[in-house]
Coordinates of C-alpha atoms in Angstrom, one line a residue:
M134 CA 117.9 -151.5 -28.1
I135 CA 117.0 -150.0 -31.5
D136 CA 120.0 -151.6 -33.2
G137 CA 118.7 -155.1 -32.5
V138 CA 120.6 -158.3 -31.8
L139 CA 123.4 -159.6 -33.9
N140 CA 123.0 -162.8 -35.9
P141 CA 126.3 -164.0 -37.4
E142 CA 124.6 -166.2 -40.0
L143 CA 122.7 -163.3 -41.5
D144 CA 125.7 -161.0 -41.2
A145 CA 127.6 -163.4 -43.3
V146 CA 125.2 -163.1 -46.2
T147 CA 126.1 -160.7 -49.0
P148 CA 123.2 -158.2 -49.6
P149 CA 121.7 -158.5 -53.1
T150 CA 122.7 -156.1 -55.8
P151 CA 119.8 -153.9 -57.1
D152 CA 118.5 -154.7 -60.6
A153 CA 118.2 -151.0 -61.4
P154 CA 121.6 -149.2 -62.0
C155 CA 122.6 -146.3 -59.9
G156 CA 123.2 -142.9 -61.3
E157 CA 121.1 -141.0 -63.8
G158 CA 118.1 -143.3 -63.7
E159 CA 118.2 -143.8 -59.9
S160 CA 115.5 -141.2 -59.2
K161 CA 113.1 -143.1 -61.4
A162 CA 113.4 -146.3 -59.3
P163 CA 110.6 -147.2 -57.0
I164 CA 110.4 -146.7 -53.2
G165 CA 110.3 -150.0 -51.3
V166 CA 108.0 -150.1 -48.3
F167 CA 108.1 -153.1 -45.9
D168 CA 105.8 -154.2 -43.0
S169 CA 105.0 -157.5 -41.3
G170 CA 101.4 -157.2 -42.5
F171 CA 98.8 -154.6 -43.3
G172 CA 99.7 -151.8 -41.0
G173 CA 102.5 -150.5 -43.3
L174 CA 99.8 -149.7 -45.8
T175 CA 99.1 -146.6 -43.8
V176 CA 102.7 -145.5 -44.4
A177 CA 102.5 -146.4 -48.1
R178 CA 99.4 -144.3 -48.5
A179 CA 100.9 -141.4 -46.6
V180 CA 104.0 -141.5 -48.8
V181 CA 101.8 -141.5 -51.9
D182 CA 99.8 -138.6 -50.6
L183 CA 103.1 -136.6 -50.3
L184 CA 104.8 -138.0 -53.4
P185 CA 102.0 -138.9 -55.8
H186 CA 104.3 -139.4 -58.8
E187 CA 106.5 -142.0 -57.2
D188 CA 106.4 -145.7 -57.9
I189 CA 105.9 -147.9 -54.8
I190 CA 106.6 -151.5 -54.1
Y191 CA 104.9 -152.7 -50.9
L192 CA 106.0 -156.0 -49.3
G193 CA 103.9 -157.4 -46.4
D194 CA 105.3 -160.5 -44.7
T195 CA 101.8 -161.7 -43.7
A196 CA 102.9 -165.4 -43.7
R197 CA 105.0 -164.7 -40.6
A198 CA 103.0 -162.0 -39.0
P199 CA 102.5 -160.8 -36.3
Y200 CA 106.1 -159.8 -35.4
G201 CA 105.2 -158.2 -32.1
P202 CA 105.2 -161.4 -29.9
R203 CA 108.4 -162.8 -31.5
P204 CA 112.0 -162.5 -30.1
I205 CA 113.9 -159.4 -31.4
A206 CA 116.6 -161.6 -33.0
Q207 CA 114.1 -163.6 -35.0
V208 CA 112.3 -160.4 -36.1
R209 CA 115.7 -159.0 -37.2
G210 CA 116.3 -162.0 -39.5
F211 CA 112.8 -161.7 -41.0
V212 CA 113.2 -158.0 -41.7
L213 CA 116.6 -158.3 -43.4
E214 CA 115.2 -161.1 -45.6
A215 CA 112.4 -158.9 -46.7
L216 CA 114.6 -155.9 -47.3
D217 CA 117.0 -158.1 -49.3
D218 CA 114.0 -158.9 -51.5
L219 CA 113.1 -155.3 -52.0
V220 CA 116.7 -154.3 -52.8
S221 CA 116.9 -157.0 -55.4
R222 CA 113.9 -155.4 -57.1
G223 CA 115.9 -152.2 -57.6
V224 CA 114.4 -149.8 -55.1
K225 CA 116.0 -146.4 -54.5
A226 CA 115.0 -146.2 -50.8
L227 CA 113.8 -148.6 -48.2
V228 CA 111.0 -147.7 -45.7
I229 CA 110.7 -150.0 -42.7
A230 CA 107.0 -149.3 -42.1
C231 CA 107.0 -151.4 -38.9
N232 CA 107.9 -150.2 -35.4
T233 CA 108.9 -153.7 -34.3
G234 CA 111.0 -154.1 -37.5
S235 CA 112.6 -150.7 -37.0
A236 CA 113.5 -151.5 -33.4
A237 CA 115.0 -154.9 -34.4
A238 CA 117.0 -154.2 -37.6
L239 CA 117.5 -150.5 -38.3
R240 CA 121.2 -150.2 -37.7
D241 CA 121.9 -153.4 -39.5
A242 CA 119.9 -152.4 -42.5
R243 CA 121.7 -149.0 -42.8
E244 CA 125.0 -150.8 -42.7
R245 CA 123.9 -153.5 -45.1
Y246 CA 122.4 -151.5 -48.0
D247 CA 123.6 -148.7 -50.3
V248 CA 120.2 -147.0 -50.4
P249 CA 118.7 -144.7 -47.8
V250 CA 116.7 -146.6 -45.0
I251 CA 113.9 -144.7 -43.4
E252 CA 112.1 -145.9 -40.3
V253 CA 109.2 -145.0 -38.1
V254 CA 110.4 -144.7 -34.5
V255 CA 112.6 -141.5 -34.4
P256 CA 110.3 -139.3 -36.6
A257 CA 107.4 -140.0 -34.3
A258 CA 109.4 -139.6 -31.2
R259 CA 110.8 -136.3 -32.5
K260 CA 107.3 -135.0 -33.3
A261 CA 105.9 -136.0 -29.9
A262 CA 108.7 -134.3 -28.0
G263 CA 108.1 -131.1 -30.1
I264 CA 104.4 -130.8 -29.4
T265 CA 103.9 -132.0 -25.8
R266 CA 103.0 -129.3 -23.4
N267 CA 103.6 -131.1 -20.1
N268 CA 106.4 -133.4 -21.2
R269 CA 104.3 -136.5 -20.4
V270 CA 104.1 -138.6 -23.6
G271 CA 102.6 -142.0 -24.0
V272 CA 103.4 -144.6 -26.6
I273 CA 101.2 -147.7 -27.4
C274 CA 103.1 -150.5 -29.2
T275 CA 103.8 -154.2 -29.5
Q276 CA 105.7 -156.2 -26.9
A277 CA 108.8 -156.4 -29.1
T278 CA 108.9 -152.7 -29.6
A279 CA 108.5 -152.1 -25.9
S280 CA 111.2 -154.6 -25.0
S281 CA 113.6 -153.0 -27.4
L282 CA 113.3 -149.7 -25.6
A283 CA 113.4 -148.0 -29.0
Y284 CA 111.2 -145.1 -28.0
D285 CA 113.1 -144.7 -24.7
D286 CA 116.3 -144.4 -26.6
A287 CA 114.8 -142.0 -29.2
L288 CA 113.6 -139.7 -26.4
G289 CA 116.5 -140.2 -24.0
A290 CA 118.0 -136.8 -24.6
S291 CA 114.7 -134.9 -24.1
P292 CA 113.0 -134.0 -20.8
V293 CA 110.0 -136.1 -21.8
Q294 CA 108.6 -138.6 -19.3
L295 CA 107.6 -141.6 -21.4
V296 CA 104.8 -144.0 -20.4
T297 CA 104.7 -147.2 -22.5
Q298 CA 101.6 -149.4 -22.9
V299 CA 101.7 -152.7 -24.8
C300 CA 98.5 -153.4 -26.7
P301 CA 98.9 -156.9 -28.2
K302 CA 95.2 -157.3 -29.3
L303 CA 95.0 -154.2 -31.5
V304 CA 97.1 -155.6 -34.3
E305 CA 94.9 -158.7 -34.3
Y306 CA 91.8 -156.6 -34.6
V307 CA 93.2 -154.7 -37.6
E308 CA 94.5 -157.9 -39.3
E309 CA 90.9 -159.2 -39.1
G310 CA 89.5 -156.0 -40.5
I311 CA 87.9 -154.9 -37.2
T312 CA 88.2 -151.2 -36.5
T313 CA 85.0 -150.3 -34.7
G314 CA 82.4 -151.9 -32.4
P315 CA 81.8 -152.4 -28.7
E316 CA 84.5 -155.1 -28.2
I317 CA 87.3 -153.0 -29.6
L318 CA 86.1 -150.0 -27.7
A319 CA 86.2 -151.9 -24.4
T320 CA 89.7 -153.2 -25.2
V321 CA 91.1 -149.8 -26.1
R322 CA 89.6 -148.3 -22.9
D323 CA 91.4 -151.0 -20.8
Y324 CA 94.7 -150.4 -22.6
L325 CA 94.6 -146.6 -22.4
A326 CA 93.4 -146.3 -18.8
P327 CA 97.0 -146.3 -17.4
L328 CA 98.0 -143.5 -19.8
Q329 CA 95.0 -141.4 -18.8
Q330 CA 95.9 -141.9 -15.2
A331 CA 99.5 -140.8 -16.0
G332 CA 98.2 -137.5 -17.3
I333 CA 99.8 -137.7 -20.8
D334 CA 99.0 -134.9 -23.3
T335 CA 100.5 -136.6 -26.3
L336 CA 100.1 -140.2 -27.5
V337 CA 102.4 -141.9 -30.1
L338 CA 100.7 -144.6 -32.1
G339 CA 103.8 -146.7 -32.0
C340 CA 102.6 -149.3 -34.5
T341 CA 101.6 -148.6 -38.1
H342 CA 98.4 -150.6 -37.6
Y343 CA 97.2 -148.2 -35.0
P344 CA 96.3 -145.2 -37.3
L345 CA 93.5 -147.4 -38.6
L346 CA 92.1 -147.3 -35.1
S347 CA 92.7 -143.6 -34.5
G348 CA 89.0 -142.9 -34.3
V349 CA 88.4 -145.1 -31.3
I350 CA 91.7 -144.1 -29.7
S351 CA 90.9 -140.4 -30.0
Y352 CA 87.4 -141.0 -28.7
V353 CA 88.7 -142.7 -25.6
M354 CA 91.6 -140.3 -24.9
G355 CA 89.7 -137.1 -25.6
E356 CA 90.5 -134.0 -27.7
Q357 CA 93.0 -132.7 -25.1
V358 CA 95.4 -135.5 -26.0
A359 CA 97.3 -135.1 -29.3
L360 CA 97.8 -138.3 -31.4
V361 CA 101.1 -138.7 -33.2
S362 CA 101.0 -141.1 -36.1
S363 CA 104.3 -142.9 -36.8
S364 CA 103.0 -143.5 -40.3
D365 CA 102.5 -139.8 -41.1
E366 CA 105.8 -138.7 -39.6
C367 CA 107.6 -141.5 -41.4
A368 CA 106.2 -140.3 -44.8
R369 CA 107.3 -136.7 -44.1
T370 CA 110.8 -138.1 -43.4
V371 CA 110.7 -140.0 -46.7
F372 CA 109.9 -136.8 -48.5
A373 CA 112.7 -134.9 -46.8
E374 CA 115.3 -137.6 -47.3
L375 CA 114.6 -138.1 -51.0
T376 CA 114.6 -134.3 -51.5
R377 CA 117.9 -134.0 -49.7
L378 CA 119.5 -136.7 -51.8
G379 CA 118.1 -135.5 -55.1
L380 CA 116.1 -138.7 -55.6
L381 CA 112.6 -137.3 -56.3
R382 CA 111.1 -138.0 -59.7
D383 CA 111.2 -135.0 -62.0
D384 CA 108.9 -136.4 -64.7
L385 CA 105.6 -135.2 -63.2
D386 CA 103.6 -136.6 -66.1
H387 CA 104.7 -140.1 -65.1
E388 CA 101.8 -142.6 -64.4
P389 CA 102.8 -144.1 -61.0
V390 CA 103.1 -147.9 -60.6
R391 CA 102.1 -149.4 -57.3
Q392 CA 102.9 -153.0 -56.6
F393 CA 101.6 -154.9 -53.6
I394 CA 103.3 -158.1 -52.7
T395 CA 102.6 -160.5 -49.8
T396 CA 104.3 -163.6 -48.5
G397 CA 100.8 -164.9 -47.6
D398 CA 97.6 -165.3 -49.5
A399 CA 97.3 -162.6 -52.1
E400 CA 93.5 -162.8 -52.4
R401 CA 93.0 -162.4 -48.6
F402 CA 95.5 -159.5 -48.6
Q403 CA 93.7 -157.7 -51.4
G404 CA 90.3 -158.2 -49.8
L405 CA 91.4 -157.0 -46.4
G406 CA 93.5 -154.3 -47.9
R407 CA 90.6 -152.9 -49.8
R408 CA 88.4 -153.1 -46.8
L409 CA 90.8 -151.0 -44.8
M410 CA 92.3 -148.8 -47.4
G411 CA 89.7 -148.8 -50.3
S412 CA 90.9 -148.8 -53.9
F413 CA 94.4 -147.9 -52.9
V414 CA 95.2 -151.6 -52.7
D415 CA 95.1 -153.4 -56.0
Q416 CA 96.7 -156.2 -58.1
V417 CA 98.2 -158.0 -55.1
R418 CA 100.5 -161.0 -55.8
S419 CA 102.3 -163.5 -53.6
T420 CA 106.1 -164.1 -53.3
R421 CA 108.4 -166.2 -51.2
I422 CA 111.3 -164.8 -49.2
G423 CA 114.0 -166.2 -47.0

């Protein structure tokens, strides 16, 4: 389920207090974006596209990635450790830019922190339900996301027939910087064949790594199938939530600060990040969490 599995040891830990004080200066605090690896960079960039004056702190837990094959309870622990780290840095909002992480820890995170927590599953599911013409929607995702039934829950009240396809190798391709070529084309064709046979007209990219493969995915599925990016829909929700809460920066001449932090090798993260996202990724540094 989307609210994850309880872990008494983690529940007993007191969440960290933000460095930045709440109140008048809260809108000037950064937005914290978390992912297990590189995929969440698609969310961070989408947020920056909509909110170019905002400061961003991106944390990628690459030392323990990928999360997809791990048990949900373990993922939950990892996510809360990472979010604790971001909260201690004084962020004004948390973005869980990871479908697996959202499925494992969303409810716990919203109970644990005093800042808004935005995730990727419900915004994408809502968009898919709104644009499908035949009520046949596919979602491609990791094993952990599929096992959590997060998208099934998010679409449970709609007439949508959901077809879920686990695509474990796609994250590995992206994490190696491979987004084109005959090998990945053949893999994508194999994964998407059941969805084509099911006659879906809308496909949710249920992992924030997958927008980096949208070219090959769209090529295989054809123009008649609409792709829904969980990254783009999450960014729109960030905009709406910060607007609703009055947390948008009002100093539009502010020079935005973008910090990129990884639990793994900073040099590798920056190299692959630049390969995938261009100059958006810069000045990466390492940290330890947990």
